[in-house]
Coordinates of N, CA and C in Angstrom, one line a residue:
M5 N 83.4 93.1 34.9 CA 84.3 93.6 35.9 C 85.7 93.1 35.6
S6 N 86.6 94.0 35.6 CA 88.0 93.7 35.2 C 88.8 93.7 36.5
T7 N 89.7 92.8 36.5 CA 90.6 92.7 37.7 C 92.0 93.1 37.2
R8 N 92.9 93.3 38.1 CA 94.2 93.7 37.8 C 95.0 92.6 37.1
F9 N 94.5 91.4 37.2 CA 95.2 90.3 36.5 C 94.9 90.2 35.0
D10 N 93.9 91.0 34.6 CA 93.5 90.9 33.2 C 94.4 91.7 32.3
V11 N 95.3 92.6 32.9 CA 96.2 93.4 32.1 C 97.3 92.6 31.6
P12 N 97.6 92.6 30.3 CA 98.7 91.8 29.8 C 100.1 92.3 30.5
T13 N 100.9 91.3 30.8 CA 102.2 91.7 31.4 C 103.2 91.7 30.4
V14 N 104.2 92.5 30.6 CA 105.4 92.6 29.7 C 106.5 92.0 30.5
G15 N 107.1 91.0 29.9 CA 108.3 90.4 30.6 C 109.5 91.2 30.5
A16 N 110.6 90.7 31.1 CA 111.8 91.4 31.2 C 112.4 91.7 29.8
D17 N 112.1 90.8 28.8 CA 112.6 91.0 27.5 C 111.9 92.2 26.8
G18 N 110.6 92.4 27.2 CA 109.9 93.6 26.6 C 110.4 94.9 27.2
Y19 N 110.7 94.9 28.5 CA 111.3 96.1 29.1 C 112.7 96.4 28.6
R20 N 113.4 95.3 28.4 CA 114.8 95.5 27.9 C 114.8 96.0 26.5
R21 N 113.8 95.6 25.7 CA 113.7 96.1 24.3 C 113.3 97.5 24.3
Q22 N 112.3 97.9 25.2 CA 111.9 99.3 25.2 C 113.0 100.2 25.7
F23 N 113.8 99.7 26.7 CA 114.9 100.5 27.2 C 116.0 100.7 26.1
G24 N 116.2 99.6 25.3 CA 117.2 99.7 24.2 C 116.8 100.7 23.2
S25 N 115.5 100.7 22.9 CA 115.1 101.7 21.8 C 115.1 103.1 22.4
W26 N 114.8 103.3 23.7 CA 114.9 104.6 24.3 C 116.4 105.0 24.4
K27 N 117.3 104.1 24.7 CA 118.7 104.5 24.8 C 119.3 104.8 23.5
R28 N 118.8 104.2 22.4 CA 119.3 104.4 21.1 C 119.0 105.8 20.6
D29 N 117.9 106.4 21.1 CA 117.4 107.6 20.5 C 118.0 108.8 21.3
R30 N 119.0 108.6 22.1 CA 119.6 109.8 22.9 C 121.0 109.5 23.2
P31 N 121.8 110.5 23.6 CA 123.2 110.3 24.0 C 123.3 109.7 25.4
F32 N 123.0 108.4 25.5 CA 122.9 107.8 26.8 C 124.2 107.9 27.6
W33 N 125.3 107.4 27.0 CA 126.5 107.3 27.8 C 127.1 108.7 28.1
G34 N 126.9 109.6 27.2 CA 127.4 111.0 27.5 C 126.6 111.6 28.7
G35 N 125.3 111.4 28.7 CA 124.5 111.9 29.8 C 124.8 111.2 31.1
V36 N 125.0 109.9 31.0 CA 125.3 109.2 32.3 C 126.7 109.6 32.8
L37 N 127.7 109.8 31.9 CA 129.0 110.3 32.4 C 128.9 111.7 33.0
L38 N 128.1 112.6 32.4 CA 127.9 113.9 33.0 C 127.3 113.8 34.4
I39 N 126.3 112.9 34.6 CA 125.7 112.7 35.9 C 126.7 112.2 36.9
V40 N 127.5 111.2 36.5 CA 128.5 110.6 37.4 C 129.6 111.7 37.7
S41 N 129.9 112.5 36.7 CA 130.9 113.6 37.0 C 130.3 114.6 38.0
A42 N 129.1 114.9 37.9 CA 128.5 115.8 38.9 C 128.5 115.2 40.3
L43 N 128.3 113.9 40.4 CA 128.4 113.3 41.7 C 129.8 113.3 42.3
I44 N 130.8 113.1 41.4 CA 132.2 113.1 41.9 C 132.6 114.6 42.3
I45 N 132.2 115.5 41.5 CA 132.5 116.9 41.7 C 131.8 117.4 43.1
G46 N 130.7 116.9 43.4 CA 130.0 117.3 44.6 C 130.4 116.6 45.8
I47 N 130.7 115.3 45.7 CA 131.0 114.5 46.9 C 132.4 114.9 47.5
I48 N 133.4 115.1 46.7 CA 134.7 115.3 47.3 C 134.8 116.6 48.0
P49 N 134.4 117.8 47.5 CA 134.5 119.0 48.4 C 133.7 118.9 49.6
L50 N 132.5 118.3 49.5 CA 131.7 118.2 50.7 C 132.3 117.3 51.8
D51 N 132.8 116.2 51.3 CA 133.5 115.3 52.2 C 134.7 115.9 52.9
L52 N 135.5 116.6 52.2 CA 136.6 117.3 52.8 C 136.2 118.4 53.7
A53 N 135.2 119.2 53.3 CA 134.7 120.3 54.2 C 134.1 119.8 55.5
L54 N 133.4 118.7 55.4 CA 132.7 118.2 56.6 C 133.5 117.4 57.5
K55 N 134.4 116.6 57.0 CA 135.2 115.7 57.8 C 136.5 116.3 58.3
F56 N 137.2 117.0 57.4 CA 138.5 117.5 57.8 C 138.7 119.0 57.9
A57 N 137.7 119.7 57.5 CA 137.7 121.2 57.5 C 138.9 121.7 56.7
L58 N 139.3 121.0 55.6 CA 140.4 121.4 54.8 C 140.0 122.4 53.8
V59 N 138.7 122.4 53.4 CA 138.2 123.3 52.4 C 137.2 124.2 53.1
P60 N 137.3 125.5 52.9 CA 136.3 126.4 53.5 C 134.9 126.1 53.0
V61 N 133.9 126.4 53.9 CA 132.6 126.0 53.6 C 132.1 126.7 52.3
E62 N 132.6 127.9 52.0 CA 132.2 128.6 50.8 C 132.5 127.7 49.6
F63 N 133.6 127.1 49.6 CA 134.0 126.2 48.4 C 133.0 125.0 48.4
A64 N 132.6 124.5 49.5 CA 131.6 123.4 49.5 C 130.3 123.9 48.8
Y65 N 129.9 125.1 49.1 CA 128.7 125.6 48.4 C 128.9 125.8 46.9
I66 N 130.0 126.3 46.6 CA 130.4 126.5 45.2 C 130.4 125.1 44.5
G67 N 131.0 124.1 45.2 CA 131.0 122.8 44.7 C 129.6 122.2 44.4
L68 N 128.6 122.6 45.3 CA 127.2 122.1 45.1 C 126.6 122.8 43.9
I69 N 126.9 124.1 43.7 CA 126.4 124.8 42.6 C 126.9 124.2 41.3
F70 N 128.2 123.9 41.2 CA 128.8 123.2 40.0 C 128.1 121.8 39.9
T71 N 127.9 121.1 41.0 CA 127.3 119.8 40.9 C 125.9 119.9 40.3
V72 N 125.1 120.8 40.7 CA 123.8 120.9 40.2 C 123.8 121.2 38.7
F73 N 124.6 122.1 38.3 CA 124.7 122.5 36.9 C 125.1 121.4 36.0
V74 N 126.2 120.7 36.4 CA 126.6 119.5 35.6 C 125.6 118.4 35.6
L75 N 124.9 118.2 36.7 CA 123.9 117.2 36.8 C 122.7 117.5 35.9
L76 N 122.3 118.8 35.9 CA 121.2 119.2 35.0 C 121.6 119.1 33.5
C77 N 122.9 119.4 33.2 CA 123.3 119.2 31.8 C 123.2 117.8 31.4
G78 N 123.6 116.8 32.3 CA 123.5 115.4 32.0 C 122.0 115.0 31.8
V79 N 121.2 115.4 32.7 CA 119.8 115.0 32.7 C 119.1 115.6 31.5
F80 N 119.4 116.9 31.2 CA 118.7 117.6 30.0 C 119.3 117.0 28.7
A81 N 120.5 116.5 28.7 CA 121.0 115.9 27.4 C 120.2 114.6 27.2
L82 N 119.9 113.9 28.2 CA 119.1 112.7 28.1 C 117.6 113.0 27.8
A83 N 117.1 114.1 28.3 CA 115.7 114.4 28.1 C 115.4 115.1 26.8
Q84 N 116.4 115.9 26.3 CA 116.2 116.6 25.1 C 117.4 116.3 24.1
P85 N 117.3 115.2 23.5 CA 118.5 114.8 22.6 C 118.8 115.7 21.5
K86 N 117.8 116.5 21.1 CA 118.1 117.5 20.0 C 119.1 118.6 20.5
L87 N 119.1 118.8 21.8 CA 120.0 119.9 22.3 C 121.2 119.2 23.0
A88 N 121.5 118.0 22.6 CA 122.6 117.3 23.3 C 124.0 118.0 23.1
S89 N 124.2 118.6 22.0 CA 125.5 119.3 21.7 C 125.6 120.5 22.7
F90 N 124.5 121.3 22.8 CA 124.6 122.4 23.7 C 124.8 122.0 25.1
F91 N 124.1 121.0 25.6 CA 124.3 120.6 27.0 C 125.6 119.9 27.2
G92 N 126.2 119.2 26.1 CA 127.5 118.6 26.2 C 128.6 119.7 26.4
V93 N 128.5 120.7 25.6 CA 129.5 121.8 25.7 C 129.3 122.5 27.1
A94 N 128.1 122.8 27.5 CA 127.9 123.5 28.8 C 128.4 122.6 29.9
G95 N 128.2 121.3 29.8 CA 128.6 120.4 30.9 C 130.2 120.3 30.9
M96 N 130.8 120.3 29.8 CA 132.3 120.3 29.8 C 132.8 121.6 30.4
L97 N 132.3 122.8 30.0 CA 132.7 124.1 30.5 C 132.5 124.2 32.0
I98 N 131.4 123.7 32.5 CA 131.2 123.8 33.9 C 132.1 122.8 34.7
A99 N 132.3 121.6 34.1 CA 133.2 120.7 34.7 C 134.6 121.2 34.8
I100 N 135.0 121.9 33.7 CA 136.4 122.5 33.8 C 136.4 123.7 34.8
A101 N 135.4 124.5 34.8 CA 135.3 125.6 35.8 C 135.3 125.1 37.2
S102 N 134.8 123.9 37.4 CA 134.7 123.3 38.8 C 136.1 123.1 39.4
I103 N 137.2 123.1 38.6 CA 138.5 123.0 39.2 C 138.8 124.2 40.1
F104 N 138.4 125.3 39.7 CA 138.7 126.5 40.4 C 137.8 126.7 41.7
G105 N 136.6 126.2 41.6 CA 135.7 126.4 42.7 C 135.4 125.2 43.6
A106 N 135.7 124.0 43.1 CA 135.3 122.8 43.9 C 136.4 121.8 43.7
L107 N 137.6 122.1 43.3 CA 138.7 121.2 43.2 C 138.4 120.2 42.0
G108 N 137.3 120.3 41.3 CA 137.0 119.5 40.2 C 136.9 118.0 40.6
G109 N 136.6 117.7 41.8 CA 136.6 116.3 42.2 C 138.0 115.7 42.1
F110 N 139.0 116.5 42.6 CA 140.4 116.1 42.4 C 140.7 115.7 41.0
V111 N 140.2 116.5 40.1 CA 140.3 116.4 38.6 C 139.7 115.2 38.0
V112 N 139.3 114.2 38.8 CA 138.7 113.0 38.3 C 137.3 113.4 37.7
G113 N 136.5 114.2 38.5 CA 135.2 114.6 38.1 C 135.3 115.5 36.8
T114 N 136.3 116.3 36.7 CA 136.5 117.1 35.5 C 136.8 116.3 34.3
I115 N 137.6 115.3 34.4 CA 138.0 114.4 33.3 C 136.7 113.6 32.9
V116 N 136.0 113.1 33.8 CA 134.8 112.3 33.5 C 133.7 113.3 32.8
G117 N 133.7 114.5 33.3 CA 132.7 115.5 32.7 C 133.1 115.9 31.3
I118 N 134.4 116.0 31.1 CA 134.9 116.3 29.7 C 134.5 115.1 28.8
A119 N 134.8 113.9 29.2 CA 134.4 112.7 28.4 C 132.9 112.6 28.1
G120 N 132.1 112.9 29.2 CA 130.7 112.8 29.0 C 130.2 113.9 28.0
G121 N 130.7 115.1 28.2 CA 130.3 116.2 27.3 C 130.7 116.0 25.9
A122 N 131.9 115.4 25.7 CA 132.4 115.1 24.3 C 131.5 114.0 23.7
L123 N 131.1 113.1 24.5 CA 130.2 112.0 23.9 C 128.8 112.7 23.5
C124 N 128.4 113.6 24.3 CA 127.1 114.3 24.0 C 127.3 115.1 22.7
V125 N 128.4 115.8 22.5 CA 128.6 116.6 21.3 C 128.8 115.7 20.1
A126 N 129.4 114.6 20.3 CA 129.7 113.7 19.1 C 128.5 112.9 18.7
W127 N 127.5 112.8 19.6 CA 126.3 111.9 19.3 C 125.5 112.5 18.2
E128 N 125.1 111.6 17.3 CA 124.2 111.9 16.2 C 122.9 111.1 16.3
P129 N 121.8 111.6 16.0 CA 120.5 110.8 16.1 C 120.6 109.7 15.1
P130 N 120.0 108.5 15.4 CA 120.0 107.4 14.4 C 119.2 107.8 13.2
A131 N 119.6 107.1 12.1 CA 118.9 107.4 10.8 C 117.5 106.8 10.9
D132 N 116.6 107.2 10.0 CA 115.3 106.7 10.1 C 115.1 105.2 9.9
G133 N 116.0 104.6 9.1 CA 115.9 103.2 8.8 C 116.4 102.3 9.9
E134 N 117.1 102.9 10.9 CA 117.6 102.0 12.0 C 116.6 101.7 13.0

């Protein structure tokens, strides 16, 4: 009879090492910046629409659409590193287009999205020996 205490435990160093190897195999910072950009692009129009009624509700919905697409580009760049260039370019284009439909997170979200997309495009998979 086996108990749950018979399972070997992996310490914090083991998890950190596994996360480091996972992070090395994908455009981690580019994907993270695209996700952060999506949150910035989505929060600002919704906040303005709900609190101050400065932005029409239609723009808030458009902002949510841009938010979802930029977020998906960031997540897919992390999940499919072979397609990181495609998702980086798509994330940059959608972040730039969000200026017209969602105020681009007062341009901060657009700038962060451009930086994240550029990091995804510039990322190269590590060599086999690394």
